[in-house]
Short mmCIF file of C-alpha atoms in Angstrom, two decimals:
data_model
loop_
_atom_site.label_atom_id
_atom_site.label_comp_id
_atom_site.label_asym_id
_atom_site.label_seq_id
_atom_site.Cartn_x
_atom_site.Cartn_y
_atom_site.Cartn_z
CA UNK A 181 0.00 0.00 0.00
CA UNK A 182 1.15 3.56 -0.79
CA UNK A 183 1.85 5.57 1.82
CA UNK A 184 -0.36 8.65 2.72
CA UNK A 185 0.72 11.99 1.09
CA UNK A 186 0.30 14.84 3.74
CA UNK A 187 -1.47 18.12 3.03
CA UNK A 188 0.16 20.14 1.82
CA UNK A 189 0.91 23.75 3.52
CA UNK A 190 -1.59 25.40 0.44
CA UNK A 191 -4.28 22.78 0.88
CA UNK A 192 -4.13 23.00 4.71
CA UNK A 193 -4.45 26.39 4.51
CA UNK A 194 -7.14 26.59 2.64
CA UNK A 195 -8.84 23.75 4.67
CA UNK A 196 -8.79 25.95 7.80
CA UNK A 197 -10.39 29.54 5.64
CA UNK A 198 -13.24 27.05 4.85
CA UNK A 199 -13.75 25.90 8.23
CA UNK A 200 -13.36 29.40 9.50
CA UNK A 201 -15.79 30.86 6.76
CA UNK A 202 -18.20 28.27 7.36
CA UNK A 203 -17.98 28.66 11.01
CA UNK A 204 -18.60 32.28 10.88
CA UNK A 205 -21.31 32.42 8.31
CA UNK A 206 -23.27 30.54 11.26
CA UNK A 207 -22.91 33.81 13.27
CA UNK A 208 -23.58 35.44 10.29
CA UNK A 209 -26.89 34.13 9.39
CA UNK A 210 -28.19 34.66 12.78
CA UNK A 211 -27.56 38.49 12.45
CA UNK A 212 -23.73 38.82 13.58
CA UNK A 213 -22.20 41.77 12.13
CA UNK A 214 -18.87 40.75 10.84
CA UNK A 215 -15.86 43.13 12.29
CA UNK A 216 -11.88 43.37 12.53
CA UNK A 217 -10.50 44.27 15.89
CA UNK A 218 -7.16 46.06 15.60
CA UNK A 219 -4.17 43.60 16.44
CA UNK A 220 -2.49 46.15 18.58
CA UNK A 221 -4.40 46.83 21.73
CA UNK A 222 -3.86 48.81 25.10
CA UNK A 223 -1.57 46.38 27.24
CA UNK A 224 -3.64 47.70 30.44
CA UNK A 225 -6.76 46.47 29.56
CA UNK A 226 -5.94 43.25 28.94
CA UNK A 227 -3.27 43.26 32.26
CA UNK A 228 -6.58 44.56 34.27
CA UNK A 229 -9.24 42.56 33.53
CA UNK A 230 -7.78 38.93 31.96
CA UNK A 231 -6.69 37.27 34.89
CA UNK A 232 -3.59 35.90 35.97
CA UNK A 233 -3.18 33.37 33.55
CA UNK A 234 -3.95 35.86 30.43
CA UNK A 235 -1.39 38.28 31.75
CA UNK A 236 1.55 36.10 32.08
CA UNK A 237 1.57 35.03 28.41
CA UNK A 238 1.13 38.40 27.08
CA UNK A 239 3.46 40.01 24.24
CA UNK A 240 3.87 43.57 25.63
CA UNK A 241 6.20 46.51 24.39
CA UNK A 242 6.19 49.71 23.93
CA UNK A 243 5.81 52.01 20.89
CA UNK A 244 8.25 55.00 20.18
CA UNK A 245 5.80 56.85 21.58
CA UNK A 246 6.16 55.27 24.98
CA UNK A 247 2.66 53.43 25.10
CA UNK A 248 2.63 50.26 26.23
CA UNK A 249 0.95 47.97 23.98
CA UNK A 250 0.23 44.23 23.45
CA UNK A 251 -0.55 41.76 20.72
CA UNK A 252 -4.42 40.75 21.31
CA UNK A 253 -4.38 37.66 23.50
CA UNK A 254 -8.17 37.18 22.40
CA UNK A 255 -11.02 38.77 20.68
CA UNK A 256 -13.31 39.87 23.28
CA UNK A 257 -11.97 42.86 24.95
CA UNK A 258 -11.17 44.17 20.90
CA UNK A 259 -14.48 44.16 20.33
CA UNK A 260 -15.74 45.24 22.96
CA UNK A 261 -13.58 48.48 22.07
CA UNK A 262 -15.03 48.52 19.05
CA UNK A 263 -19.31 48.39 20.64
CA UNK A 264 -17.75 51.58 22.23
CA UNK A 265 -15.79 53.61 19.86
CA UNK A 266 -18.93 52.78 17.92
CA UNK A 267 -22.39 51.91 18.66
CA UNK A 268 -21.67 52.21 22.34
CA UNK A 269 -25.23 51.32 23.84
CA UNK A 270 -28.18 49.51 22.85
CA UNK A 271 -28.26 45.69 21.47
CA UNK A 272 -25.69 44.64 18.51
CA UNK A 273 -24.32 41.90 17.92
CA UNK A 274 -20.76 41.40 16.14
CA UNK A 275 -18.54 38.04 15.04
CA UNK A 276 -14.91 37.82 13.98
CA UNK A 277 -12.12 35.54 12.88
CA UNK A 278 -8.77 36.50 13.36
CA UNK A 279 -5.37 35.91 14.77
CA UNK A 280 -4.37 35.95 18.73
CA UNK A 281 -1.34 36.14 20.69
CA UNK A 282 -0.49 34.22 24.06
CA UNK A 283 2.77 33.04 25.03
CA UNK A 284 3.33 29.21 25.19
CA UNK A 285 6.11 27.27 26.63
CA UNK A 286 8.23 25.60 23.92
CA UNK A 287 7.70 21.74 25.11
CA UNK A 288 3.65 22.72 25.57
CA UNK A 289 3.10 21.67 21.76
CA UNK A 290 0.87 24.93 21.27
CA UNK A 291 1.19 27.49 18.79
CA UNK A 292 1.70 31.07 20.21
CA UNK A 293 -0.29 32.67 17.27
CA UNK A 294 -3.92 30.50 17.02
CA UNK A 295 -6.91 31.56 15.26
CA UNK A 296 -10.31 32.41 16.92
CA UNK A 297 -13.56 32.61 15.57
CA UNK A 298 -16.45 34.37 17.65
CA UNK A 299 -19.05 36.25 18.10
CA UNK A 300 -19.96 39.05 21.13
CA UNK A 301 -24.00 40.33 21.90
CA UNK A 302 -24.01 43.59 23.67
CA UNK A 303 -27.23 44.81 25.09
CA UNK A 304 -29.32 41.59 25.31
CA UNK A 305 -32.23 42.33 27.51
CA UNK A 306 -33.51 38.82 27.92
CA UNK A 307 -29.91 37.44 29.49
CA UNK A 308 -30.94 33.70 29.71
CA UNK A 309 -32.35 33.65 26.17
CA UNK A 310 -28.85 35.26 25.00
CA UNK A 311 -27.12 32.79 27.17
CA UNK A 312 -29.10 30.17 25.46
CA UNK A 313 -28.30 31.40 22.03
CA UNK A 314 -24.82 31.92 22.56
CA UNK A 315 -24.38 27.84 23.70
CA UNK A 316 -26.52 26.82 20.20
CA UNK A 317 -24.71 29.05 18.08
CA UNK A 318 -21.65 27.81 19.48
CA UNK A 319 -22.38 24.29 19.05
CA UNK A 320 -23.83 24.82 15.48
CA UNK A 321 -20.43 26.84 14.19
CA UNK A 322 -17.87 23.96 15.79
CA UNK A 323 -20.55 21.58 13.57
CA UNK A 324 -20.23 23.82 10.87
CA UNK A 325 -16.15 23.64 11.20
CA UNK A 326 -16.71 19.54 11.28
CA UNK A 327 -16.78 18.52 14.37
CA UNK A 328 -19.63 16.63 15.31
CA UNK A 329 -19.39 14.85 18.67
CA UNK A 330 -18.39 16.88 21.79
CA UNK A 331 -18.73 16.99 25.41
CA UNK A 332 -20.30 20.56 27.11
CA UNK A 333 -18.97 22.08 30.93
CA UNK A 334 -21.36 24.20 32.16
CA UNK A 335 -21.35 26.87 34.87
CA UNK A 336 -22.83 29.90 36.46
CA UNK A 337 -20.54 32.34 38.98
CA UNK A 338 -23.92 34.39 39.74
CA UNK A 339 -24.97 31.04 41.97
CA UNK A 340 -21.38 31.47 43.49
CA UNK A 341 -21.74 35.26 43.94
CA UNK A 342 -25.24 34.77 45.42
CA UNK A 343 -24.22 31.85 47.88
CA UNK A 344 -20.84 34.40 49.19
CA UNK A 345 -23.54 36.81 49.55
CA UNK A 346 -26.06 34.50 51.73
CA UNK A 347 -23.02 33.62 54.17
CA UNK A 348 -22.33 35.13 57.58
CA UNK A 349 -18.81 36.63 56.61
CA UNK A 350 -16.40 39.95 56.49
CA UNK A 351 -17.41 42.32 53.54
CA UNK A 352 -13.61 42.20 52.69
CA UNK A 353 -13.64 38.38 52.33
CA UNK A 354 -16.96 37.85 50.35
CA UNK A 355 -15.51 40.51 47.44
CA UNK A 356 -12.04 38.07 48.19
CA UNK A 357 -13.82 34.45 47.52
CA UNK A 358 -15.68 36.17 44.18
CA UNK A 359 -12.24 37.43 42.95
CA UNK A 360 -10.53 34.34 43.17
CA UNK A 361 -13.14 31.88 42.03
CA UNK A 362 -11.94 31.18 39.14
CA UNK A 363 -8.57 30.21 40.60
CA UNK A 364 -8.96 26.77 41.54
CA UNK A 365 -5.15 25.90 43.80
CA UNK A 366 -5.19 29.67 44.95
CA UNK A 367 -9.26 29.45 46.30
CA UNK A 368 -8.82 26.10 47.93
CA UNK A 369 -5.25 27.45 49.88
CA UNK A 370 -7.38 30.83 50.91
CA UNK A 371 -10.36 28.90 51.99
CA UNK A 372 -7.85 26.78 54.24
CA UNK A 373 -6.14 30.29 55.71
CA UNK A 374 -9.43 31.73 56.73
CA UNK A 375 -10.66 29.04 58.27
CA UNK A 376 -7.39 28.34 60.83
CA UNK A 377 -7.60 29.68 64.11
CA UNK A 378 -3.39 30.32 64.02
CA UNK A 379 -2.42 34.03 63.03
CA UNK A 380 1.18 34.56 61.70
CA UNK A 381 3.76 35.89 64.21
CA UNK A 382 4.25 39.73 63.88
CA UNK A 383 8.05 39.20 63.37
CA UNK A 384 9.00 42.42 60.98
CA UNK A 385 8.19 45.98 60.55
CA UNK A 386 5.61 45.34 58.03
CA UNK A 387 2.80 43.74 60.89
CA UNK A 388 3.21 47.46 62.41
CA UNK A 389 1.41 48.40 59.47
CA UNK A 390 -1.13 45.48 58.52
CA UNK A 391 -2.01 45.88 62.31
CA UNK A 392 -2.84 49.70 62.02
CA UNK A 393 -4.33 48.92 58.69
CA UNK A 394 -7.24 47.58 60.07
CA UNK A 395 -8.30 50.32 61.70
CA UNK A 396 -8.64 52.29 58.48
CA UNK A 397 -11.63 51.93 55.97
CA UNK A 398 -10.25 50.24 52.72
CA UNK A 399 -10.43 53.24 50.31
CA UNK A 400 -8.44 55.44 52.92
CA UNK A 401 -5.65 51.93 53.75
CA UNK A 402 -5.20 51.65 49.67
CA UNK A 403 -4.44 55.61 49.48
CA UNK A 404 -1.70 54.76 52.43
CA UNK A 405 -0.28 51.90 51.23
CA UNK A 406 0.15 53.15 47.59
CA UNK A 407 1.62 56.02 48.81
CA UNK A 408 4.06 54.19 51.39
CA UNK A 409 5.39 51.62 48.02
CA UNK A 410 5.55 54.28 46.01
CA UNK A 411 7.83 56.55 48.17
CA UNK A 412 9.43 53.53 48.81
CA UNK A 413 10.02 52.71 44.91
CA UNK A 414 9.17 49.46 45.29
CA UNK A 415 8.39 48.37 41.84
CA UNK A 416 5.90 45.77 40.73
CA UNK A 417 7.17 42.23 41.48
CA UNK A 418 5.94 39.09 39.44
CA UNK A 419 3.96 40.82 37.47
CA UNK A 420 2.33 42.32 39.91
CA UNK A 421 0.94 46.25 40.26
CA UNK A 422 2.04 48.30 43.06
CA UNK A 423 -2.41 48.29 43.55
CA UNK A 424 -2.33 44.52 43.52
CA UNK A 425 0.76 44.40 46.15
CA UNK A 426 -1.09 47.41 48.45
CA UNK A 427 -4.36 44.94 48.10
CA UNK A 428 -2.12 41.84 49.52
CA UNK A 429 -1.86 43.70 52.81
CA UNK A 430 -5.29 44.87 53.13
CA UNK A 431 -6.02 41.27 52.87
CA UNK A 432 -3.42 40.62 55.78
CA UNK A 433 -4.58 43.39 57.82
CA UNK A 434 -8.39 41.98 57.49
CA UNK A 435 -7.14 38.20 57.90
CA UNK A 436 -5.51 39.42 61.54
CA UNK A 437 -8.32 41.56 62.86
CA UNK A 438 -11.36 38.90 61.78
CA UNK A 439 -12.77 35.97 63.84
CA UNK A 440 -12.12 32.47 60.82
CA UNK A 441 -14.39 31.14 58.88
CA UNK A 442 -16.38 28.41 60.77
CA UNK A 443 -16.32 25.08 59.80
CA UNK A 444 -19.19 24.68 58.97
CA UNK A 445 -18.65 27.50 56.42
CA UNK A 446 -15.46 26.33 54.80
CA UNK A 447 -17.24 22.76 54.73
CA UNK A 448 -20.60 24.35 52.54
CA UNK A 449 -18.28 26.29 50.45
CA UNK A 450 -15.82 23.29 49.27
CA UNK A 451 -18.77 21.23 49.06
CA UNK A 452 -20.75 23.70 46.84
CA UNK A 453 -17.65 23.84 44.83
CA UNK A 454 -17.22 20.05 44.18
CA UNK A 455 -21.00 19.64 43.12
CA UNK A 456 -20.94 18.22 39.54
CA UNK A 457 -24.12 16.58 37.99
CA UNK A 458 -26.18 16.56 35.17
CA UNK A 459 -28.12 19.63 34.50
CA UNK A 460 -31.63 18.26 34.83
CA UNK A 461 -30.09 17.25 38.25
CA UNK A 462 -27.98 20.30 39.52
CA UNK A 463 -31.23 22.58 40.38
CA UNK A 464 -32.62 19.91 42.72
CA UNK A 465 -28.58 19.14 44.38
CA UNK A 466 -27.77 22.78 44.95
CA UNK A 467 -31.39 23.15 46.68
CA UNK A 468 -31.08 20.42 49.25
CA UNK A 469 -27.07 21.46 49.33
CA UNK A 470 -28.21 24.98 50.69
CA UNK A 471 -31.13 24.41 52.55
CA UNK A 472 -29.27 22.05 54.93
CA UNK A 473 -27.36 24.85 55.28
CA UNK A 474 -30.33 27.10 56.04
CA UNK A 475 -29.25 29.00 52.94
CA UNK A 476 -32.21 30.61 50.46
CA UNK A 477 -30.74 31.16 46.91
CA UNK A 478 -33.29 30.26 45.04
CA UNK A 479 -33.27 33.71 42.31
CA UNK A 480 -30.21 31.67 40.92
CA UNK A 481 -31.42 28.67 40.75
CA UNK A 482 -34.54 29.69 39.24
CA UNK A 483 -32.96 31.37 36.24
CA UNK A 484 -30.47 28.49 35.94
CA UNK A 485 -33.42 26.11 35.25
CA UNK A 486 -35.22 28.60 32.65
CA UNK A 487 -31.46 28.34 30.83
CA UNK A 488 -31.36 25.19 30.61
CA UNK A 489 -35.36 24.83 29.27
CA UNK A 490 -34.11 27.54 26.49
CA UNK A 491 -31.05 26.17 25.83
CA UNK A 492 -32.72 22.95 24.97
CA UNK A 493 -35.65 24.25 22.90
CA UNK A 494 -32.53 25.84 20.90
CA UNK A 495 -32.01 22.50 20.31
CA UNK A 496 -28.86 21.36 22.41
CA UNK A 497 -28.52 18.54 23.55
CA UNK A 498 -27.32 18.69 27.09
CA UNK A 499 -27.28 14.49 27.49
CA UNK A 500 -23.54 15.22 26.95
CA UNK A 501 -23.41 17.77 29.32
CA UNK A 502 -22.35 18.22 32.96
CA UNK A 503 -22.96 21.40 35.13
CA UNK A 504 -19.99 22.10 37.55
CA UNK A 505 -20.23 24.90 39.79
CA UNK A 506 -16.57 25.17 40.50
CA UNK A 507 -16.24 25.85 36.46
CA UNK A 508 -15.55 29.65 35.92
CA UNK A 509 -13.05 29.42 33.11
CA UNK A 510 -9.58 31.28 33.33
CA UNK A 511 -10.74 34.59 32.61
CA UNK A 512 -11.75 37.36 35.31
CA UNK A 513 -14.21 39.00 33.75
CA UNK A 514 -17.03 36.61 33.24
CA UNK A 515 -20.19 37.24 35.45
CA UNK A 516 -22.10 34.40 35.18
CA UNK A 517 -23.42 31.64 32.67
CA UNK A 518 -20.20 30.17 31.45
CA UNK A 519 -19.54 26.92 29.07
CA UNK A 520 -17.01 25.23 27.06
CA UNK A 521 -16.88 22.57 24.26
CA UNK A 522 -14.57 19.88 25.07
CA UNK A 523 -13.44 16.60 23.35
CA UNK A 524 -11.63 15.09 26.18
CA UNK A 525 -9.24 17.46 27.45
CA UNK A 526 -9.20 19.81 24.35
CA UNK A 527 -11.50 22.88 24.83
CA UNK A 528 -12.59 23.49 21.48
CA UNK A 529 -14.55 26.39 22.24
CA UNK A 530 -16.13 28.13 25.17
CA UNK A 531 -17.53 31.74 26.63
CA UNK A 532 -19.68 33.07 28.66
CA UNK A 533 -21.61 36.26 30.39
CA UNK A 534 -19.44 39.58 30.97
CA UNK A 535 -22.43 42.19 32.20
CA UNK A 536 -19.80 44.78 34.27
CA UNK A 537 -16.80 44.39 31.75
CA UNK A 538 -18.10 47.06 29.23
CA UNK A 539 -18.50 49.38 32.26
CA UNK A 540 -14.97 48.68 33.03
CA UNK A 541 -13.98 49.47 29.83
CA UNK A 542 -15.46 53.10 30.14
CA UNK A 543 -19.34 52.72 29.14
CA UNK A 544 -21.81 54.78 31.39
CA UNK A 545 -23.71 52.08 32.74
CA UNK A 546 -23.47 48.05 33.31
CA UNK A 547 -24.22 46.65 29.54
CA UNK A 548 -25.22 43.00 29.84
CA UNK A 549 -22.83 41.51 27.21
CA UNK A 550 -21.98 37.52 26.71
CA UNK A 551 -19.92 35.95 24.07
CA UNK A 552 -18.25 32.66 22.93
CA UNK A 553 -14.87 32.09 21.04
CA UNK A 554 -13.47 28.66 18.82
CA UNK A 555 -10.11 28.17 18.59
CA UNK A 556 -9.49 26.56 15.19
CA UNK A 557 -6.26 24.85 16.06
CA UNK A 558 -7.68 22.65 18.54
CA UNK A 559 -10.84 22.39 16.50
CA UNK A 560 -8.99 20.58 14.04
CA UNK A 561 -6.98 18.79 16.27
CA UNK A 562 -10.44 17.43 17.72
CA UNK A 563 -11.41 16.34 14.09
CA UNK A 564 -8.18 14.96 13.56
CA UNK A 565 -7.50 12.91 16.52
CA UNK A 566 -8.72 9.05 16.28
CA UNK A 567 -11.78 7.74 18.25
CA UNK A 568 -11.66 7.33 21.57
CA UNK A 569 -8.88 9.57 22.08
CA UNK A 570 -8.17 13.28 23.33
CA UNK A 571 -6.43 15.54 21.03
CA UNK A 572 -4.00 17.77 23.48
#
């Protein structure tokens, strides 16, 4: 038998634009205007509002201007620069294809340039119905781009939000928990420091200041300890802001002056965050979960059932589904209903809800937003990979 020629780089290439055209003319059909984020974008808005994992594998430089820009990690945040240069309130609703930038480690087998394809829906006043669209769309482009058997991870940080809100806690520590949900090792360590009973030993000159700290409201402590680093010239660390290290001792100045978590707390919270179930089942599990608790969330729980009855007369099939309410993705801006499309290990595609990042991004008000983005190299790394097994 002869052995198999291999595509070559023309016929690969075009391959992927007919994938990528057929992906997008789903988005397309379904009234998805069709724009072209710039490729150079702000470095601060992505180093803001990604998340830790975004900001660590960006390409940042400056111009000869002295701006500090970045090659666009993702399409989102583009966009949503674009809603506001443009439209900037009211519904639309815009896709794109296009190439993205995030560093990879050499031995990781990842490409640092990939190619998404996406679509954003600013304004949506029916947010479950959008959420519901967003999923079938979704589904139907990765279809369109040949893939026809995946797995879907489901997830909502509003149920998170609203159980932090239910608890008997610290301010400080409920806006803490919500911040670092979506940071799985770093959550499960903090949940295990508020709940010990030990405090550190004030052994340098830096407890002088946590301690007084604490008797300061947190807008006033920020001012101080901004000020104190700054005169200092202690320059960002790790990545890290001189705002992000000034909020790492307002935390330690709140963890020494408040009584732990109980735990009875810690043990509702890490079982909350290990539920995993079916969808038709997670409703009735989260329920009994908080009730035994003597915990009332049911807004949340509500609206997460009227998803999943939309998301289903949309016609997807959720029997391959699971609903984790750990899952918030890697990025910190998401609100709420979040998903991805897997085929074993390989996330395909995902997205979710992002109602305060427009705001953060300079709009007036809160615009409920939510969005979904494929990566084509792992999309055809699903389609190419044998049954049975993951692609990586």
């Amino acid at each position: 038998m002869a052995p198999s020629k291999k595509p070559s780089p023309a016929s690969s290439g075009r391959d992927q634009e007919k994938r990528t055209a057929a992906m997008r003319a789903i988005f397309e059909s379904a009234g998805f205007a069709d724009v072209e984020p710039p490729l150079l974008q702000p470095a601060e808005v992505f180093l803001d509002r990604s998340g830790e994992d975004i900001r660590r594998r960006l390409y940042v430089f400056n111009d000869p201007g002295g701006r500090e820009l970045c090659l666009r990690p993702d399409l989102t945040i583009p966009t949503c620069r674009l809603y506001l240069e443009g439209k900037g309130s009211g519904e639309a609703r815009y896709c794109y294809s296009g190439a993205a930038f995030r560093y990879q480690p050499q031995d990781s087998g990842r490409a640092n340039e990939f190619i998404q394809t996406g679509a954003e829906f600013f304004g949506g006043k029916d947010a479950d119905a959008a959420d519901a669209e967003m999923l079938a769309l979704a589904a139907n482009a990765v279809k369109a781009g040949g893939l026809s058997t995946f797995d879907i991870r489901l997830g909502d940080l509003a149920l998170f939000d609203a159980l932090v809100d239910a608890l008997d806690i610290p301010t400080g520590w409920r806006s803490r928990l919500k911040r670092h949900f979506w940071r799985p090792a770093y959550f499960k360590e903090l949940i295990g420091r508020l709940a010990t009973d030990t405090r550190p030993p004030r052994s340098d000159e830096r407890e002088g200041l946590i301690a007084a700290l604490g008797a300061l409201d947190e807008r006033n402590a920020l001012s101080v300890i901004e000020d104190v680093l700054s005169l200092a010239k202690i320059a960002p660390v790790g990545g890290r802001s001189v705002a992000e290290i000034a909020e790492r001792f307002l935390e330690r100045a709140a963890d020494q002056s408040a009584a732990p978590l109980s735990k009875e707390t810690a043990g509702l919270i890490d079982s909350f965050m290990s539920l995993s179930s079916k969808p038709k089942d997670a409703a009735k599990r989260i329920r009994d979960l908080t009730k035994a608790a003597g915990i009332k969330i049911e807004r949340p729980i509500a609206a997460l059932e009227h998803r999943f009855e939309l998301i289903e007369k949309q016609g997807v099939d959720l029997s391959r589904a699971t609903f984790e309410t750990g899952f918030g993705r890697t990025l910190e801006y998401y609100t709420g209903f979040v998903f991805e499309l897997r085929v074993g290990d390989n996330a395909v595609a995902g997205g979710g809800r992002y109602d305060d990042l427009l705001e953060s991004l300079g709009a007036k008000a809160s615009i409920p937003a939510v969005g979904c983005a494929i990566t084509l190299e792992r999309l055809m790394a699903a389609i190419a990979a044998p049954k049975g097994r993951a692609a990586k």
